[in-house]
Each structure stands twice: as C-alpha cells, then as structure tokens.
Tab-separated table of C-alpha atoms in Angstrom:
chain	number	residue	atom	x	y	z
J	10	ASN	CA	88.632	-7.267	164.240
J	11	ASP	CA	90.545	-6.836	161.007
J	12	PHE	CA	88.176	-9.265	159.343
J	13	GLN	CA	85.147	-7.355	160.627
J	14	ILE	CA	86.614	-4.082	159.394
J	15	HIS	CA	87.300	-5.664	156.004
J	16	CYS	CA	83.747	-6.981	155.782
J	17	THR	CA	82.343	-3.610	156.790
J	18	HIS	CA	84.275	-1.862	154.003
J	19	LEU	CA	83.279	-4.563	151.554
J	20	PHE	CA	79.572	-4.268	152.352
J	21	LYS	CA	79.817	-0.489	152.180
J	22	ASN	CA	81.393	-0.646	148.718
J	23	ILE	CA	78.730	-3.075	147.553
J	24	GLU	CA	75.998	-0.804	148.901
J	25	GLU	CA	77.477	2.233	147.147
J	26	ASN	CA	77.814	0.341	143.871
J	27	VAL	CA	74.228	-0.880	144.078
J	28	ARG	CA	73.022	2.606	144.932
J	29	GLY	CA	75.016	4.072	142.026
J	30	THR	CA	73.678	1.495	139.591
J	31	ALA	CA	70.121	2.051	140.770
J	32	THR	CA	70.553	5.803	140.446
J	33	ALA	CA	71.876	5.470	136.884
J	34	GLU	CA	69.010	3.170	135.926
J	35	ALA	CA	66.488	5.494	137.527
J	36	THR	CA	67.994	8.465	135.694
J	37	SER	CA	67.790	6.572	132.399
J	38	ILE	CA	64.155	5.625	133.048
J	39	VAL	CA	63.243	9.212	133.901
J	40	ALA	CA	65.000	10.515	130.773
J	41	GLU	CA	63.185	7.983	128.575
J	42	ALA	CA	59.847	8.887	130.141
J	43	LYS	CA	60.586	12.569	129.545
J	44	ARG	CA	61.330	11.886	125.872
J	45	GLU	CA	58.065	9.982	125.511
J	46	VAL	CA	56.119	12.834	127.099
J	47	GLU	CA	57.793	15.366	124.791
J	48	ALA	CA	57.043	13.188	121.758
J	49	TRP	CA	53.401	12.904	122.792
J	50	GLU	CA	53.140	16.660	123.329
J	51	ALA	CA	54.564	17.216	119.839
J	52	GLU	CA	52.070	14.721	118.416
J	53	LYS	CA	49.204	16.502	120.174
J	54	ILE	CA	50.303	19.755	118.548
J	55	LYS	CA	50.214	18.058	115.149
J	56	LEU	CA	46.787	16.605	115.861
J	57	SER	CA	45.437	19.947	116.993
J	58	ALA	CA	46.783	21.538	113.804
J	59	ILE	CA	44.931	18.947	111.724
J	60	GLN	CA	41.713	19.609	113.610
J	61	ASN	CA	42.029	23.346	113.005
J	62	PHE	CA	41.171	22.962	109.300
J	63	GLU	CA	37.565	23.600	108.402
J	64	PRO	CA	35.760	21.103	106.124
J	65	LYS	CA	35.547	23.819	103.458
J	66	ILE	CA	38.879	25.292	102.360
J	67	LYS	CA	39.417	28.587	100.559
J	68	LEU	CA	42.595	28.847	98.488
J	69	ASP	CA	44.470	31.778	97.008
J	70	VAL	CA	46.839	30.324	94.410
J	71	GLY	CA	48.974	33.121	93.045
J	72	GLY	CA	46.029	35.537	93.176
J	73	ASN	CA	43.466	33.079	91.769
J	74	LYS	CA	40.871	32.093	94.358
J	75	PHE	CA	39.215	28.703	94.726
J	76	THR	CA	36.967	26.907	97.187
J	77	THR	CA	37.140	23.173	97.775
J	78	SER	CA	36.900	20.591	100.544
J	79	LEU	CA	39.578	19.376	102.918
J	80	THR	CA	38.763	15.830	101.817
J	81	THR	CA	39.576	16.719	98.211
J	82	LEU	CA	42.936	18.232	99.115
J	83	ARG	CA	43.842	15.180	101.208
J	84	ARG	CA	42.820	12.635	98.587
J	85	PHE	CA	46.454	11.737	97.844
J	86	PRO	CA	48.434	12.177	101.106
J	87	ASP	CA	51.838	11.515	99.493
J	88	THR	CA	51.549	14.468	97.101
J	89	MET	CA	52.710	17.998	97.820
J	90	ILE	CA	49.195	19.374	98.125
J	91	GLY	CA	48.201	16.469	100.366
J	92	ALA	CA	51.157	17.219	102.628
J	93	MET	CA	50.294	20.933	102.696
J	94	PHE	CA	46.927	20.193	104.305
J	95	SER	CA	48.009	17.274	106.468
J	96	GLY	CA	48.606	19.570	109.435
J	97	ARG	CA	52.360	19.020	109.411
J	98	HIS	CA	53.126	22.363	107.743
J	99	ALA	CA	52.232	25.924	108.673
J	100	LEU	CA	50.163	27.687	106.007
J	101	SER	CA	49.565	31.412	105.950
J	102	ILE	CA	45.923	32.481	106.047
J	103	ASP	CA	44.601	35.976	105.332
J	104	ASN	CA	41.816	37.955	107.009
J	105	GLU	CA	39.235	36.489	104.632
J	106	GLY	CA	40.201	32.917	105.481
J	107	TYR	CA	42.146	32.124	102.300
J	108	TYR	CA	45.201	29.864	102.484
J	109	PHE	CA	47.892	31.283	100.230
J	110	ILE	CA	49.913	29.068	97.870
J	111	ASP	CA	52.683	30.911	96.057
J	112	ARG	CA	52.262	29.211	92.679
J	113	ASP	CA	50.758	30.095	89.301
J	114	GLY	CA	47.030	29.488	89.667
J	115	THR	CA	46.082	29.993	86.008
J	116	HIS	CA	45.315	26.305	85.460
J	117	PHE	CA	44.827	25.235	89.078
J	118	ARG	CA	41.166	24.372	88.452
J	119	TYR	CA	42.328	21.364	86.424
J	120	ILE	CA	44.288	20.131	89.426
J	121	LEU	CA	41.240	20.529	91.665
J	122	ASN	CA	39.040	18.760	89.119
J	123	PHE	CA	41.464	15.838	89.081
J	124	LEU	CA	41.512	15.657	92.883
J	125	ARG	CA	37.708	15.703	92.947
J	126	SER	CA	37.209	12.993	90.314
J	127	PRO	CA	40.479	11.354	89.255
J	128	GLU	CA	38.704	8.510	87.458
J	129	THR	CA	36.893	10.803	85.015
J	130	PHE	CA	39.445	13.613	84.714
J	131	GLU	CA	39.907	15.092	81.234
J	132	CYS	CA	42.085	17.968	80.095
J	133	ASP	CA	41.296	20.069	77.017
J	134	LEU	CA	44.476	22.165	77.140
J	135	THR	CA	47.068	22.021	74.372
J	136	GLY	CA	50.385	23.609	73.489
J	137	THR	CA	51.877	26.118	75.913
J	138	ALA	CA	48.901	25.984	78.283
J	139	LEU	CA	49.236	22.207	78.631
J	140	LYS	CA	52.961	22.546	79.281
J	141	GLU	CA	52.268	25.140	81.989
J	142	LEU	CA	49.752	22.837	83.652
J	143	LYS	CA	52.180	19.905	83.587
J	144	ASN	CA	54.844	22.084	85.202
J	145	GLU	CA	52.459	22.851	88.055
J	146	CYS	CA	51.490	19.188	88.331
J	147	GLU	CA	55.180	18.380	88.670
J	148	TYR	CA	55.428	20.729	91.650
J	149	TYR	CA	52.424	19.146	93.378
J	150	ASN	CA	53.724	15.602	92.637
J	151	LEU	CA	50.610	14.912	90.558
J	152	LYS	CA	52.005	14.753	87.031
J	153	ALA	CA	52.422	10.971	86.911
J	154	MET	CA	48.823	10.482	88.062
J	155	MET	CA	47.218	13.188	85.935
J	156	PHE	CA	49.230	12.459	82.801
J	157	PRO	CA	50.421	8.841	82.972
J	158	TRP	CA	53.049	8.198	80.329
J	159	GLN	CA	52.391	5.474	77.780
J	160	PRO	CA	54.569	4.340	74.878
J	161	VAL	CA	53.472	5.381	71.407
J	162	PRO	CA	52.018	2.440	69.434
J	163	ALA	CA	54.294	1.052	66.726
J	164	PHE	CA	53.986	2.718	63.327
J	165	VAL	CA	55.665	2.683	59.918
J	166	CYS	CA	57.424	5.671	58.401
J	167	TYR	CA	59.508	6.016	55.245
J	168	ASN	CA	62.954	7.382	54.591
J	169	SER	CA	63.771	9.533	51.577
J	170	LEU	CA	64.373	6.377	49.511
J	171	ALA	CA	60.770	5.332	50.179
J	172	GLN	CA	61.983	2.402	52.279
J	173	PRO	CA	59.590	1.400	55.077
J	174	VAL	CA	60.942	1.726	58.604
J	175	LYS	CA	59.063	0.258	61.566
J	176	VAL	CA	59.340	2.599	64.539
J	177	THR	CA	58.617	1.372	68.070
J	178	GLN	CA	58.927	2.755	71.582
J	179	ASP	CA	59.511	0.607	74.657
J	180	GLU	CA	58.248	1.077	78.214
J	181	THR	CA	61.251	3.234	79.141
J	182	GLY	CA	60.688	5.673	76.268
J	183	VAL	CA	63.511	4.418	74.039
J	184	TRP	CA	62.774	4.580	70.307
J	185	SER	CA	63.865	1.946	67.806
J	186	ALA	CA	63.810	1.825	64.006
J	187	ASN	CA	63.746	-1.719	62.623
J	188	ASN	CA	64.837	-2.890	66.109
J	189	ASN	CA	67.819	-0.499	66.151
J	190	VAL	CA	67.888	2.045	68.974
J	191	LEU	CA	67.471	5.698	68.038
J	192	LYS	CA	65.901	8.916	69.205
J	193	ILE	CA	63.364	10.793	67.133
J	194	CYS	CA	63.238	14.542	67.523
J	195	GLU	CA	59.609	15.519	67.071
J	196	PRO	CA	58.014	17.064	65.093
J	197	CYS	CA	60.662	17.140	62.360
J	198	CYS	CA	61.418	13.423	62.834
J	199	THR	CA	65.159	13.999	62.622
J	200	ALA	CA	66.857	10.854	63.861
J	201	GLU	CA	69.794	11.014	66.257
J	202	TYR	CA	71.260	7.557	66.500
J	203	SER	CA	72.862	5.694	69.355
J	204	SER	CA	74.095	2.157	68.876
J	205	ASN	CA	76.166	-0.551	70.512
J	206	SER	CA	78.030	-1.432	67.342
J	207	ALA	CA	79.424	0.294	64.273
J	208	ALA	CA	77.488	-2.104	62.032
J	209	GLU	CA	74.166	-1.125	63.595
J	210	ALA	CA	75.053	2.555	63.343
J	211	ALA	CA	75.980	2.147	59.675
J	212	ASN	CA	72.702	0.371	59.014
J	213	LEU	CA	70.706	3.162	60.639
J	214	PHE	CA	72.510	5.842	58.692
J	215	SER	CA	71.973	3.943	55.460
J	216	LEU	CA	68.251	3.987	56.146
J	217	SER	CA	68.398	7.768	56.305
J	218	ASP	CA	70.715	8.396	53.329
J	219	ASN	CA	73.805	8.533	55.574
J	220	SER	CA	72.724	11.920	56.865
J	221	GLY	CA	71.230	11.054	60.223
J	222	ALA	CA	67.933	12.507	59.050
J	223	GLY	CA	65.371	12.002	56.342
J	224	PHE	CA	62.527	10.165	58.021
J	225	SER	CA	59.035	11.311	57.128
J	226	PHE	CA	55.777	9.987	58.532
J	227	GLY	CA	53.593	7.960	56.206
J	228	ASN	CA	50.579	5.702	56.416
J	229	SER	CA	51.389	2.181	57.558
C-alpha cells in the first residue's frame, strides 16, 4: 500500500510538472504569435501610408511652392527627402494638398532638378547663393552627390623670393608645398603650417620668408 501511495504521488507530481511545462510553452507560443501579429499590423499601417501618396506631389518649402512626382522624391531612399516620402514619417498637408517642409525654399528648384536628372545636373549659382544651396543640400543628405568633392590639380606658385613652390592636395583635402604638409587659406593664400618635424617646419617657413605667409599664385 505504501508503495502504491508513493507511486500515486510520484505520477501526480510528474503530471503536474508536465502540465506546467506545457502551459509555459503554450504561453510563450501565444506571446510570440501576438508579437508577430502586432508587427504585421504595424507594417500594414506603414504600407497603407506609402499607398496614400499620390503620383504627383505638391510641396510648400518655406513658402515656395513646387510640383513634382513621388518617383522623383524617392529616387535616393537613403537621403532625408527620400525618407520623408517613404511613408515612415508623418507629413503635414494643407487644404490645397501641399506637403509642408520647414526649410528655406529659395534654391529648392536646384535640388528638384538634381533629383529629376542627376546625371546632367548643373548649377549656375556662385558666392552666397551657392553656399546657401549647399547648406540645404547638407540637410537633405544630398551635398556629397550634388557637389562631389575633388582635389585641386597640382599647380605651381611663387613665394616673395620668386622661388617656385609646387602645391598639391591629396584625396583627404590636405595641402602640401614641395611635399611638406600645410594649409592654404584662400583666397589670400596665407600658409598655416603643420609639420611632423622642426626641420620640415623650418623649411616651410624659409620658403615664405620666415613669416608663415607670402605665397602668391603664378603661372606654372
């Protein structure tokens, strides 16, 4: 009898443990399924937001109004403007159907022209206007594409002693004079030197009359 009682308790404990394990596993499965459903519902919301955009988009950029296509705005998905119209962000729209972007729209047409035809894009702006455009391009993550940086070709200039100095710029933007690292402050061409050794620094200063300046552009 004692053995039967012992076995009964043992089987009961096993049954409870199995039931508890099964319940925990079932709870975990249900929770995982719930998370998947919630993720899918969130994805459907994103997809519906994308589908809400019309093929033709009207923009109000700081009070300047433009009309373009959704395809144009999505040309470069990894840029700010591409992300704006990806459907992942809420954009305010007025009663006339214009999406408002709170940026300076003075030169925005250049940005649209680049997005429409990046291969043939040209910019005729100079001075302050060009700087303003580049600032806006920086915001939209388009500056590197619209204005790719390239090193200036090597040229020869002359110090005040009429000695020729070959000036070069490497791929990182660092300037060198006769293979010695320096920085040229345009447009006055004042040289501010940086060097790894006192000898190199002395050589650079000797080229500029020991004043740290004195370079003037000349024909090579």
